[in-house]
Short mmCIF file of C-alpha atoms and ligand atoms in Angstrom, two decimals:
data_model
loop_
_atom_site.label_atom_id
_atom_site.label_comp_id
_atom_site.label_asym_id
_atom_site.label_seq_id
_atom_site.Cartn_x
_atom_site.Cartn_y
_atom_site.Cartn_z
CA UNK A 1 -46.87 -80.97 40.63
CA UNK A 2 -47.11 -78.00 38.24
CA UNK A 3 -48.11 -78.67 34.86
CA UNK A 4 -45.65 -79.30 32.02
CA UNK A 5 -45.17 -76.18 29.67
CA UNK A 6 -44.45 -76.82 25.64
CA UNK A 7 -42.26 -74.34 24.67
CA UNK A 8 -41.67 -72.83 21.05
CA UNK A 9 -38.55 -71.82 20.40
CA UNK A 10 -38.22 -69.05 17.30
CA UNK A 11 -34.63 -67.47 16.16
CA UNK A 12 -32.41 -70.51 16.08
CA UNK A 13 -29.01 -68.38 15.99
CA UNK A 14 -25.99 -67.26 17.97
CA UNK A 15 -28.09 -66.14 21.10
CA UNK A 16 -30.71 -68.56 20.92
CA UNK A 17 -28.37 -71.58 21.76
CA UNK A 18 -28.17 -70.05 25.26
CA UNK A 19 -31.78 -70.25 25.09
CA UNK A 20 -32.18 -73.38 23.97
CA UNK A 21 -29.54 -74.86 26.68
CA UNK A 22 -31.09 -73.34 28.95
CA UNK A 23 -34.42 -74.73 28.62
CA UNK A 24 -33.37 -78.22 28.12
CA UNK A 25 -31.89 -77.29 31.61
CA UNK A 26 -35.01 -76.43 33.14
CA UNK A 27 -36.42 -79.93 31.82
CA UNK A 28 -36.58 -81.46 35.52
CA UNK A 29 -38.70 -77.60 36.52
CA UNK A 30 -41.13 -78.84 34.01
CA UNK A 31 -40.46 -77.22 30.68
CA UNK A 32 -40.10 -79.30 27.33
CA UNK A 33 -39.10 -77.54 23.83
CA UNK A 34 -41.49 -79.32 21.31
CA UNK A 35 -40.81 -76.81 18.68
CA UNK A 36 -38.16 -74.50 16.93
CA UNK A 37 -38.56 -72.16 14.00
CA UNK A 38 -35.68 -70.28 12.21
CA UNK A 39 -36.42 -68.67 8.54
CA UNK A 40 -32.97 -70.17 8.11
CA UNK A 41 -34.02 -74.75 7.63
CA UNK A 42 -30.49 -75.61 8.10
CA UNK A 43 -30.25 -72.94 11.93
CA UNK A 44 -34.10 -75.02 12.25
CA UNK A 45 -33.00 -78.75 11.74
CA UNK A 46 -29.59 -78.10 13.48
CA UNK A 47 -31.14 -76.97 16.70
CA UNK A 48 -33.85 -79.23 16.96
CA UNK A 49 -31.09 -82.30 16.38
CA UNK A 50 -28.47 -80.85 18.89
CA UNK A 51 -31.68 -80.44 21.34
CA UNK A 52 -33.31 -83.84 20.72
CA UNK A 53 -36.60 -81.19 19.73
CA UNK A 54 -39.32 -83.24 17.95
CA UNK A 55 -40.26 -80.55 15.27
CA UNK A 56 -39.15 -77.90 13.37
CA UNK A 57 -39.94 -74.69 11.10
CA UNK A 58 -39.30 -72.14 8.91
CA UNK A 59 -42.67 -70.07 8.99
CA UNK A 60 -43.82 -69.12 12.93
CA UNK A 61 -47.25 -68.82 11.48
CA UNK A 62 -47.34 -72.64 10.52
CA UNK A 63 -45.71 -73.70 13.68
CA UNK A 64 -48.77 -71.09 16.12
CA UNK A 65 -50.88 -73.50 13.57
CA UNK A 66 -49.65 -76.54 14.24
CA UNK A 67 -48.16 -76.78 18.02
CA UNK A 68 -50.10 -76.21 21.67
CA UNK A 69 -47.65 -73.89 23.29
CA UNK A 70 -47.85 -72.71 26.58
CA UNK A 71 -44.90 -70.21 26.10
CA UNK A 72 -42.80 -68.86 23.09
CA UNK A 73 -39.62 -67.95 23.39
CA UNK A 74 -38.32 -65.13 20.33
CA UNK A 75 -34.74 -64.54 19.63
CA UNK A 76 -34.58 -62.94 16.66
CA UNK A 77 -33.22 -59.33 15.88
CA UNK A 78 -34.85 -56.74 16.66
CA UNK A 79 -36.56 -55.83 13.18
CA UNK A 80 -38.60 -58.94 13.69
CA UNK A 81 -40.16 -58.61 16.84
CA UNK A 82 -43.25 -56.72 16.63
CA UNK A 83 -44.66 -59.29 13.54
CA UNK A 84 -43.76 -61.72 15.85
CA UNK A 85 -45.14 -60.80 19.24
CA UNK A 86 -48.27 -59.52 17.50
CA UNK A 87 -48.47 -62.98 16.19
CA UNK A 88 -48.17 -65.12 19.15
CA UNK A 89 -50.41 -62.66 20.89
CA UNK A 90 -52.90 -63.44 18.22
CA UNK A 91 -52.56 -66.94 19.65
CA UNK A 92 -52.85 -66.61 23.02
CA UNK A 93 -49.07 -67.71 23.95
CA UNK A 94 -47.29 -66.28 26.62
CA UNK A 95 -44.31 -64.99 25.02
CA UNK A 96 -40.54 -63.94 25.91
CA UNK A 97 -38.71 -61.37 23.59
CA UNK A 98 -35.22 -60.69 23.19
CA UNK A 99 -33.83 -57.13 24.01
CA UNK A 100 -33.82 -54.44 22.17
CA UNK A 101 -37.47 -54.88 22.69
CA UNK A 102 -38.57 -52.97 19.43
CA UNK A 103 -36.89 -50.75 16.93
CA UNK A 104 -38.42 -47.78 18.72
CA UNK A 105 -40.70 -46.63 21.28
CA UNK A 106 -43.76 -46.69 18.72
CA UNK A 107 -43.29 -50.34 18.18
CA UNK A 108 -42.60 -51.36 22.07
CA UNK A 109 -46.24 -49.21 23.24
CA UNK A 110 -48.12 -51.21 20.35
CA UNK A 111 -46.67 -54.63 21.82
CA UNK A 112 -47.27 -53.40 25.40
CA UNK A 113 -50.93 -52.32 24.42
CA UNK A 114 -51.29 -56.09 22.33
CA UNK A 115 -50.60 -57.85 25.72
CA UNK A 116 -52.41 -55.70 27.76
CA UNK A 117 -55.59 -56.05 25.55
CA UNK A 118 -55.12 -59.97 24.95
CA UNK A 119 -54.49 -60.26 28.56
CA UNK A 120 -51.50 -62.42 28.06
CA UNK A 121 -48.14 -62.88 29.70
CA UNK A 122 -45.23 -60.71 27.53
CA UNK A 123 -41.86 -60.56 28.78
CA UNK A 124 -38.59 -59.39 27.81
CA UNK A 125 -35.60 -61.36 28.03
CA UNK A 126 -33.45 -58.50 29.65
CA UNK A 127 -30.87 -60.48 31.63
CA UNK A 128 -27.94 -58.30 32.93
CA UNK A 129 -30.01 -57.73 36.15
CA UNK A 130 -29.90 -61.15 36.47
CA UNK A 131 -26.52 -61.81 36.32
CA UNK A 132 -25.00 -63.11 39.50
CA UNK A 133 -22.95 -60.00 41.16
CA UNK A 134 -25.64 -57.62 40.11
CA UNK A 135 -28.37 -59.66 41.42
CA UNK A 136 -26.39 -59.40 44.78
CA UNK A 137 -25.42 -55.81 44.53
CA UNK A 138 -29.28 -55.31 43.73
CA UNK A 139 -30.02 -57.27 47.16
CA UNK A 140 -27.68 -55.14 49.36
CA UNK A 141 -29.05 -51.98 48.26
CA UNK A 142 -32.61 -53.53 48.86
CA UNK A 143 -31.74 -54.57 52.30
CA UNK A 144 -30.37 -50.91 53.32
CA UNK A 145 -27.10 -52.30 54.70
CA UNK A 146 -25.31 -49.42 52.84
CA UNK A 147 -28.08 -46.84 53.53
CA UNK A 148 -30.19 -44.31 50.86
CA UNK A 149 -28.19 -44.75 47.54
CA UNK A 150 -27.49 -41.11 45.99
CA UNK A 151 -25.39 -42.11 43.45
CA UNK A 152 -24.12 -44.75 41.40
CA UNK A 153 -21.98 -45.35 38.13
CA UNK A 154 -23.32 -48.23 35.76
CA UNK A 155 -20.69 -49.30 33.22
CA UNK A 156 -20.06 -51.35 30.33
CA UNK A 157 -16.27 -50.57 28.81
CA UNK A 158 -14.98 -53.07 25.87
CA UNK A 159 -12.87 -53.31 23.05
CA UNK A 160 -13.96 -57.44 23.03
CA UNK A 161 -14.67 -58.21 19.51
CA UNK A 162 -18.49 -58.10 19.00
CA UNK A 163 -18.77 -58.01 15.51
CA UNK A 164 -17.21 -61.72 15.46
CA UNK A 165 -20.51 -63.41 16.81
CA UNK A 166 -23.20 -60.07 15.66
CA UNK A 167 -21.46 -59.05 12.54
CA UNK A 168 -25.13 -57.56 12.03
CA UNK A 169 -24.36 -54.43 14.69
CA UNK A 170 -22.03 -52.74 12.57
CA UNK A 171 -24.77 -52.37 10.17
CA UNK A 172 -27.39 -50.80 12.83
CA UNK A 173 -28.01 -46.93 12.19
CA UNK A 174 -29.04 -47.37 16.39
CA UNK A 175 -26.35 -49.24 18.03
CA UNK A 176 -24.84 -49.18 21.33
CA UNK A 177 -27.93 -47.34 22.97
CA UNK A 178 -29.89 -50.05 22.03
CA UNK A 179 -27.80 -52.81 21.91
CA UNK A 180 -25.69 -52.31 25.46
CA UNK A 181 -28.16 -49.29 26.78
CA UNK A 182 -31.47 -51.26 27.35
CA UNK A 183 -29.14 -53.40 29.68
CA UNK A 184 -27.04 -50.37 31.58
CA UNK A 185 -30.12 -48.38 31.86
CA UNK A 186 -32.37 -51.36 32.94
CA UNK A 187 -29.76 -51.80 35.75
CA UNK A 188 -29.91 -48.51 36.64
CA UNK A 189 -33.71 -48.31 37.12
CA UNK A 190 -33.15 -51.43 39.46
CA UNK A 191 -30.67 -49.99 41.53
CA UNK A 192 -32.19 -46.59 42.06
CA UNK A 193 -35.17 -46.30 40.88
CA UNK A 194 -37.27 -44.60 38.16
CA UNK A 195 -35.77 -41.73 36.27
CA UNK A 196 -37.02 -37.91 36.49
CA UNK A 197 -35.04 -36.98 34.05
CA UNK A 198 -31.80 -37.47 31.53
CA UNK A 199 -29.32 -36.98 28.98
CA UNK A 200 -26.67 -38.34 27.02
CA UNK A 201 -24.05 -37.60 24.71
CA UNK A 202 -22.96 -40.42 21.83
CA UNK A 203 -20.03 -40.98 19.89
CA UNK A 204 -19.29 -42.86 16.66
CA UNK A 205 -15.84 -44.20 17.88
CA UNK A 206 -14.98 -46.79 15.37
CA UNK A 207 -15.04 -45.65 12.06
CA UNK A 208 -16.33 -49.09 10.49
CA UNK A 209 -19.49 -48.97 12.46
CA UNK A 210 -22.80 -47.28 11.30
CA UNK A 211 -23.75 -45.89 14.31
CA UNK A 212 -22.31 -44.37 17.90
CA UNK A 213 -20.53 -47.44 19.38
CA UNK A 214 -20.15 -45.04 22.83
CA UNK A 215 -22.82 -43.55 25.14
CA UNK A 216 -22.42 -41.76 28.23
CA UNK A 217 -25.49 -40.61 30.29
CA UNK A 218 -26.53 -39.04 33.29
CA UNK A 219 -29.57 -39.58 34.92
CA UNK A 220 -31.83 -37.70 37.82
CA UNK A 221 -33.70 -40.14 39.75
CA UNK A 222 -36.83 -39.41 41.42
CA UNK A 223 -35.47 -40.37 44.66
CA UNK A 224 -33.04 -37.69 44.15
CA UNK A 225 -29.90 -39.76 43.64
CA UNK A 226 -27.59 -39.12 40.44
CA UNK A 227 -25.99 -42.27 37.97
CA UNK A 228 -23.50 -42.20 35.45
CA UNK A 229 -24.68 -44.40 33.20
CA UNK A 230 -22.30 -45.66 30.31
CA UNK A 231 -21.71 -48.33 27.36
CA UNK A 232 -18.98 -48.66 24.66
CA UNK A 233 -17.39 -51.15 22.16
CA UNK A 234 -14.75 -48.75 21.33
CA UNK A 235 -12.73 -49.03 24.52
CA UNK A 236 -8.86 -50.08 24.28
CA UNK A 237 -8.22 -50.48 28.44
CA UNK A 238 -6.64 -53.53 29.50
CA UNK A 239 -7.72 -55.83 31.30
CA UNK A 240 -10.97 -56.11 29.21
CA UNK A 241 -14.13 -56.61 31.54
CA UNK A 242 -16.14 -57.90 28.88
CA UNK A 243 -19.13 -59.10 29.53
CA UNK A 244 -19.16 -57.46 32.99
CA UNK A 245 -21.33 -54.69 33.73
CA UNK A 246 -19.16 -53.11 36.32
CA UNK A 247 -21.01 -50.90 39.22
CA UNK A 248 -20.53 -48.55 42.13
CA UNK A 249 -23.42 -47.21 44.39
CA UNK A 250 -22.81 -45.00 47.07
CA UNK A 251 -25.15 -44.79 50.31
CA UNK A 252 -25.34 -42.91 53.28
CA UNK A 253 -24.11 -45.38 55.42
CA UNK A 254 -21.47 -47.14 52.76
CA UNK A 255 -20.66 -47.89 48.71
CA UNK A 256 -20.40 -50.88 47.06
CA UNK A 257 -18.10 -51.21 44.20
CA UNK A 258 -17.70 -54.49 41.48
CA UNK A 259 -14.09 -55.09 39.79
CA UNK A 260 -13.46 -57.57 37.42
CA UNK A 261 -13.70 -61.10 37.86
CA UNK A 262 -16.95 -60.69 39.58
CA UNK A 263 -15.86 -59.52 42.60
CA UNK A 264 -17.70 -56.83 44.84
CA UNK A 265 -16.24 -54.70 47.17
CA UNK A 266 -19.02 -54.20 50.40
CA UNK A 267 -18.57 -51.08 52.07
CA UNK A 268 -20.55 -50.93 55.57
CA UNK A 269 -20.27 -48.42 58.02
CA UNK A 270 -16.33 -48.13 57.67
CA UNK A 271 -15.30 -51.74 57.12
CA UNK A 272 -15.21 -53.31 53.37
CA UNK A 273 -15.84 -57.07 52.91
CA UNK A 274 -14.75 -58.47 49.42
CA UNK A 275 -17.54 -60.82 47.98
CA UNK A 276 -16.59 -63.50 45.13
CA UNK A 277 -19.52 -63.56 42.78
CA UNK A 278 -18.15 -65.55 39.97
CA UNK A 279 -20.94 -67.62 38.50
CA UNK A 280 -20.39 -71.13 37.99
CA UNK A 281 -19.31 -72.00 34.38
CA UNK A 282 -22.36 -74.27 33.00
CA UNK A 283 -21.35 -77.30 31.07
CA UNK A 284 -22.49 -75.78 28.17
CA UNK A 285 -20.80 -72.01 28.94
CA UNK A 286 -17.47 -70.84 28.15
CA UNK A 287 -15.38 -67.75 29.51
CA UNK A 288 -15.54 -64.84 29.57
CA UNK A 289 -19.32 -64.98 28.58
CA UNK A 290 -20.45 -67.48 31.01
CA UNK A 291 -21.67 -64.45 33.34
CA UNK A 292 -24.25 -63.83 30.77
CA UNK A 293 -24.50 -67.50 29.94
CA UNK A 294 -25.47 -68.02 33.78
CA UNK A 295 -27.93 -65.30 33.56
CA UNK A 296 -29.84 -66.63 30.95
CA UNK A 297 -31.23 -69.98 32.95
CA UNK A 298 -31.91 -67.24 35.86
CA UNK A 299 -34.04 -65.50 33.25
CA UNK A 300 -35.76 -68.43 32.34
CA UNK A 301 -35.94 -69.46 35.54
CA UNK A 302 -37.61 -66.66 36.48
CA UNK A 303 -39.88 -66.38 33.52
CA UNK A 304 -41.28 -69.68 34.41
CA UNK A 305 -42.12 -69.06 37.78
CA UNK A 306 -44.06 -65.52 36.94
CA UNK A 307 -45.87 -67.25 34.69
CA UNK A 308 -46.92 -70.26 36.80
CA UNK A 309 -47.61 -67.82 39.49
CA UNK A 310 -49.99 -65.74 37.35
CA UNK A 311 -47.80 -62.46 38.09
CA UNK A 312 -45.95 -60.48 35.50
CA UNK A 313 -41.87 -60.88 35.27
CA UNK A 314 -39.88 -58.38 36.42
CA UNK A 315 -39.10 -57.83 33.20
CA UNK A 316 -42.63 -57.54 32.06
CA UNK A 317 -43.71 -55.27 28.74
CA UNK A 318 -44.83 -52.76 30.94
CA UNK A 319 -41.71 -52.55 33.09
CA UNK A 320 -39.19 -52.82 29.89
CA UNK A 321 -41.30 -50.08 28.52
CA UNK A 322 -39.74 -47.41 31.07
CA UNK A 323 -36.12 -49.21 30.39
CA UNK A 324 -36.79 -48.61 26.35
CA UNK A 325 -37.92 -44.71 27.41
CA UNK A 326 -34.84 -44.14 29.11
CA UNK A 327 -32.88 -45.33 25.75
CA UNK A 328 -35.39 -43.15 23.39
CA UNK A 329 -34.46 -40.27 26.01
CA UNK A 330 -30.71 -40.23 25.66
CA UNK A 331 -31.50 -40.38 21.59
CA UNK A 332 -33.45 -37.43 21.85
CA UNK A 333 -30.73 -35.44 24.88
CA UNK A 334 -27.85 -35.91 22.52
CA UNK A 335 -25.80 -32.91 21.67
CA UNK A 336 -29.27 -30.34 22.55
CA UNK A 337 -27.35 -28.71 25.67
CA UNK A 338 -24.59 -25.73 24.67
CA UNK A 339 -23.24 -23.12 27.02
CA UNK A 340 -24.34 -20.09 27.04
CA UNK A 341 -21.13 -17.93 27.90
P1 LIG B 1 -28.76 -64.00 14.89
O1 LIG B 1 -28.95 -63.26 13.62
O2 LIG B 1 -27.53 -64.81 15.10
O3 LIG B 1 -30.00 -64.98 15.12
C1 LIG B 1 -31.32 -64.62 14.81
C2 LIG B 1 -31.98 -65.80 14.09
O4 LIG B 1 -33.35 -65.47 13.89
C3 LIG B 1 -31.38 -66.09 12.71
O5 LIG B 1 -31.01 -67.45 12.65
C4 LIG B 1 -32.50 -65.75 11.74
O6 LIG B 1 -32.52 -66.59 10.59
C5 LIG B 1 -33.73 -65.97 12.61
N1 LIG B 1 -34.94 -65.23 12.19
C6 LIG B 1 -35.03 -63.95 11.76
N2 LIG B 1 -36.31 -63.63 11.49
C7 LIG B 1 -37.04 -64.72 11.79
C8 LIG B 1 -38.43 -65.02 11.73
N3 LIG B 1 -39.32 -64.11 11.32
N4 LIG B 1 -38.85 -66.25 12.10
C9 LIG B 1 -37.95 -67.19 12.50
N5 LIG B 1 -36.62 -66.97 12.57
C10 LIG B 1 -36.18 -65.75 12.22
O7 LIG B 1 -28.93 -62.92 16.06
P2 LIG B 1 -28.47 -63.05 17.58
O8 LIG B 1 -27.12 -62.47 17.73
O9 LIG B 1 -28.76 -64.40 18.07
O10 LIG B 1 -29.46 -61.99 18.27
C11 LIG B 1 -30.81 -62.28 18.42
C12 LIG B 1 -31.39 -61.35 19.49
O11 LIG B 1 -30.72 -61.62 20.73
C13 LIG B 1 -31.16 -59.85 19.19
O12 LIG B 1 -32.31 -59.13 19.55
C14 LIG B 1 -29.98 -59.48 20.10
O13 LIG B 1 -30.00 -58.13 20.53
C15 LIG B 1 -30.22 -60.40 21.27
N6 LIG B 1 -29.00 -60.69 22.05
C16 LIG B 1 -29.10 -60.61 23.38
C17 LIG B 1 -28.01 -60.84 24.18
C18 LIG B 1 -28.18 -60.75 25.67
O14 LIG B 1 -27.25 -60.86 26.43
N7 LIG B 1 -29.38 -60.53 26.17
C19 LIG B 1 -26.79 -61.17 23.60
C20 LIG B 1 -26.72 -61.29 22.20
C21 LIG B 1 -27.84 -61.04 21.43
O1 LIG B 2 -25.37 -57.72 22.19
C1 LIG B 2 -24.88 -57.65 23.50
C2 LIG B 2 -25.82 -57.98 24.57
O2 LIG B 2 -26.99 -57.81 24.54
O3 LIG B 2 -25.14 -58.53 25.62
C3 LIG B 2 -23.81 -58.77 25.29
C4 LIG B 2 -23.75 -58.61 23.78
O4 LIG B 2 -23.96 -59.86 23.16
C5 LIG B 2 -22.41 -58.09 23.29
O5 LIG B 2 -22.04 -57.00 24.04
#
């Protein structure tokens, strides 16, 4: 029997409670949340009451102090993340950050060089490529059943009101890039591979956000295959997909192509075959975002696991790194390309 791992729990808001329900569901695996910290005492008390949690705080510092943890999980925005993985790193605890892993590229190589020279377990919580159609589509590609992929189209198209539950991403001067792109282009890496090169063009869509709200990208693989890569919250198509990352890879031998409702389309060799990849709706999820809700206890899940096994996640600093390159990339490509007639 694996020993028990005391988990710290720090950002106590609207993302977190997926967190936190997902722990408490990984109880019987052997996890128990002993601690959560929110700057915020009444986020702080409320979560550790809904989640029976003995303690609580509103400094991290006192709670590294104060608590044994075996793992901290962060799910704060973005601005705090490099205080707070150089802090738990200071500590020794294996740690799990929320995406956007840092503000920018500077921030993410000084995290990735912390746990590299502390020698300790950092992870990002980047989930869509654990969401239940896209871990499939992943597998099918990975088995060859539909041949060398040379080209796919990774999409994320809504008009779903985001600002309800993040009111805080109209403010962002980086937005959908970061927000929606580290996902897209994560999935992207996963499905073909590394990237030789990129670029993007943004748009500002809705006039009440701060930054572009639309990216569209197109990426060179090393393999040689091409993807469309692409993310907006300014879309007005009916019927919304949101949160579904919608996907079509096309092989030598045959495509595969999601719709929504979770549903792939399977391609092989002439004949298609229509899967039904609907996650289960958790007790504590809700349409439409129990995809993502789902997701998040496979993340943890597999977070657990790579760190009981001594191996990195999948999602490891080092790996996210190359995701957060590809979204520095297309912030770079933007508008530089004009035709020479
Ligand atoms: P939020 O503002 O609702 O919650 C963040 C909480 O962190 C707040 O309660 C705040 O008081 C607390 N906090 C801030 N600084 C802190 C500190 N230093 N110590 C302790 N607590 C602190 O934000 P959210 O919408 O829950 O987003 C949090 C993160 O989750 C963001 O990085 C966001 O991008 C990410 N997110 C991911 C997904 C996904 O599918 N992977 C979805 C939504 C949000
Ligand atoms: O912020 C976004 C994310 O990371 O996943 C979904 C989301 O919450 C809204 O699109």
């Amino acid at each position: 029997m694996a020993e028990r791992v005391a988990l710290g729990m720090i950002g106590c808001g609207f993302f977190a409670q997926n967190h936190l329900n997902a722990w408490q569901d990984l109880k019987p695996e052997g996890v128990d949340i002993v601690a959560v910290c929110d700057v915020d005492p009444e986020r702080a008390r409320a979560a550790a009451e809904k989640f029976g949690v003995p303690r609580w705080y509103t400094d991290a510092a006192v709670m590294f102090r104060a608590e044994q943890l075996g793992l901290v999980d962060i799910a704060t925005q973005m601005q705090s993340h490099l205080p707070l993985v150089k802090l738990a790193l200071s500590h020794g605890v294996p740690t799990i950050i929320q995406k956007p892993f840092g503000q920018d590229i500077a921030e993410v190589r000084e995290m990735v060089a912390a746990a590299r020279a502390q020698n300790t377990f950092l992870a990002v919580h980047e989930n869509f490529r654990f969401q239940k159609p896209l871990r499939r589509i992943a597998e099918i590609v990975r088995s060859g059943a539909i041949g060398t992929p040379t080209w796919a189209r990774v999409s994320f198209r809504t008009g779903y009101d985001i600002y309800a539950g993040q009111p805080y991403l109209a403010e962002q001067q980086r937005f959908v890039l970061i927000d929606l792109g580290v996902h897209v282009l994560d999935v992207a890496r996963v499905l073909l591979g590394e990237v030789e090169h990129s670029t993007a063009e943004l748009q500002r869509r809705n006039p009440k956000a701060r930054g572009e709200d639309t990216a569209t990208m197109l990426l060179r693989h090393t393999s040689g295959a091409v993807s469309v890569v692409e993310c907006t919250y300014g879309s007005r198509r009916l019927p919304d997909s949101f949160p579904e990352t919608l996907i079509e890879v096309e092989g030598d031998k045959g495509a595969i192509v999601s719709r929504i409702g979770n549903k792939v389309e399977v391609t092989i060799n002439g004949r298609m075959e229509v899967l039904d990849e609907d996650p289960a709706v958790l007790p504590w999820a809700e349409r439409p975002w129990h995809v993502a809700q789902e997701s998040v206890l496979a993340t943890n899940r597999h977070m657990l696991e790579a760190l009981r096994a001594g191996r990195p996640a999948a999602t490891s600093a080092e790996d996210n790194l190359k995701t957060f390159a590809l979204v520095e990339a297309a912030y770079l490509a933007a508008g530089k390309v004009k035709p020479q007639a």
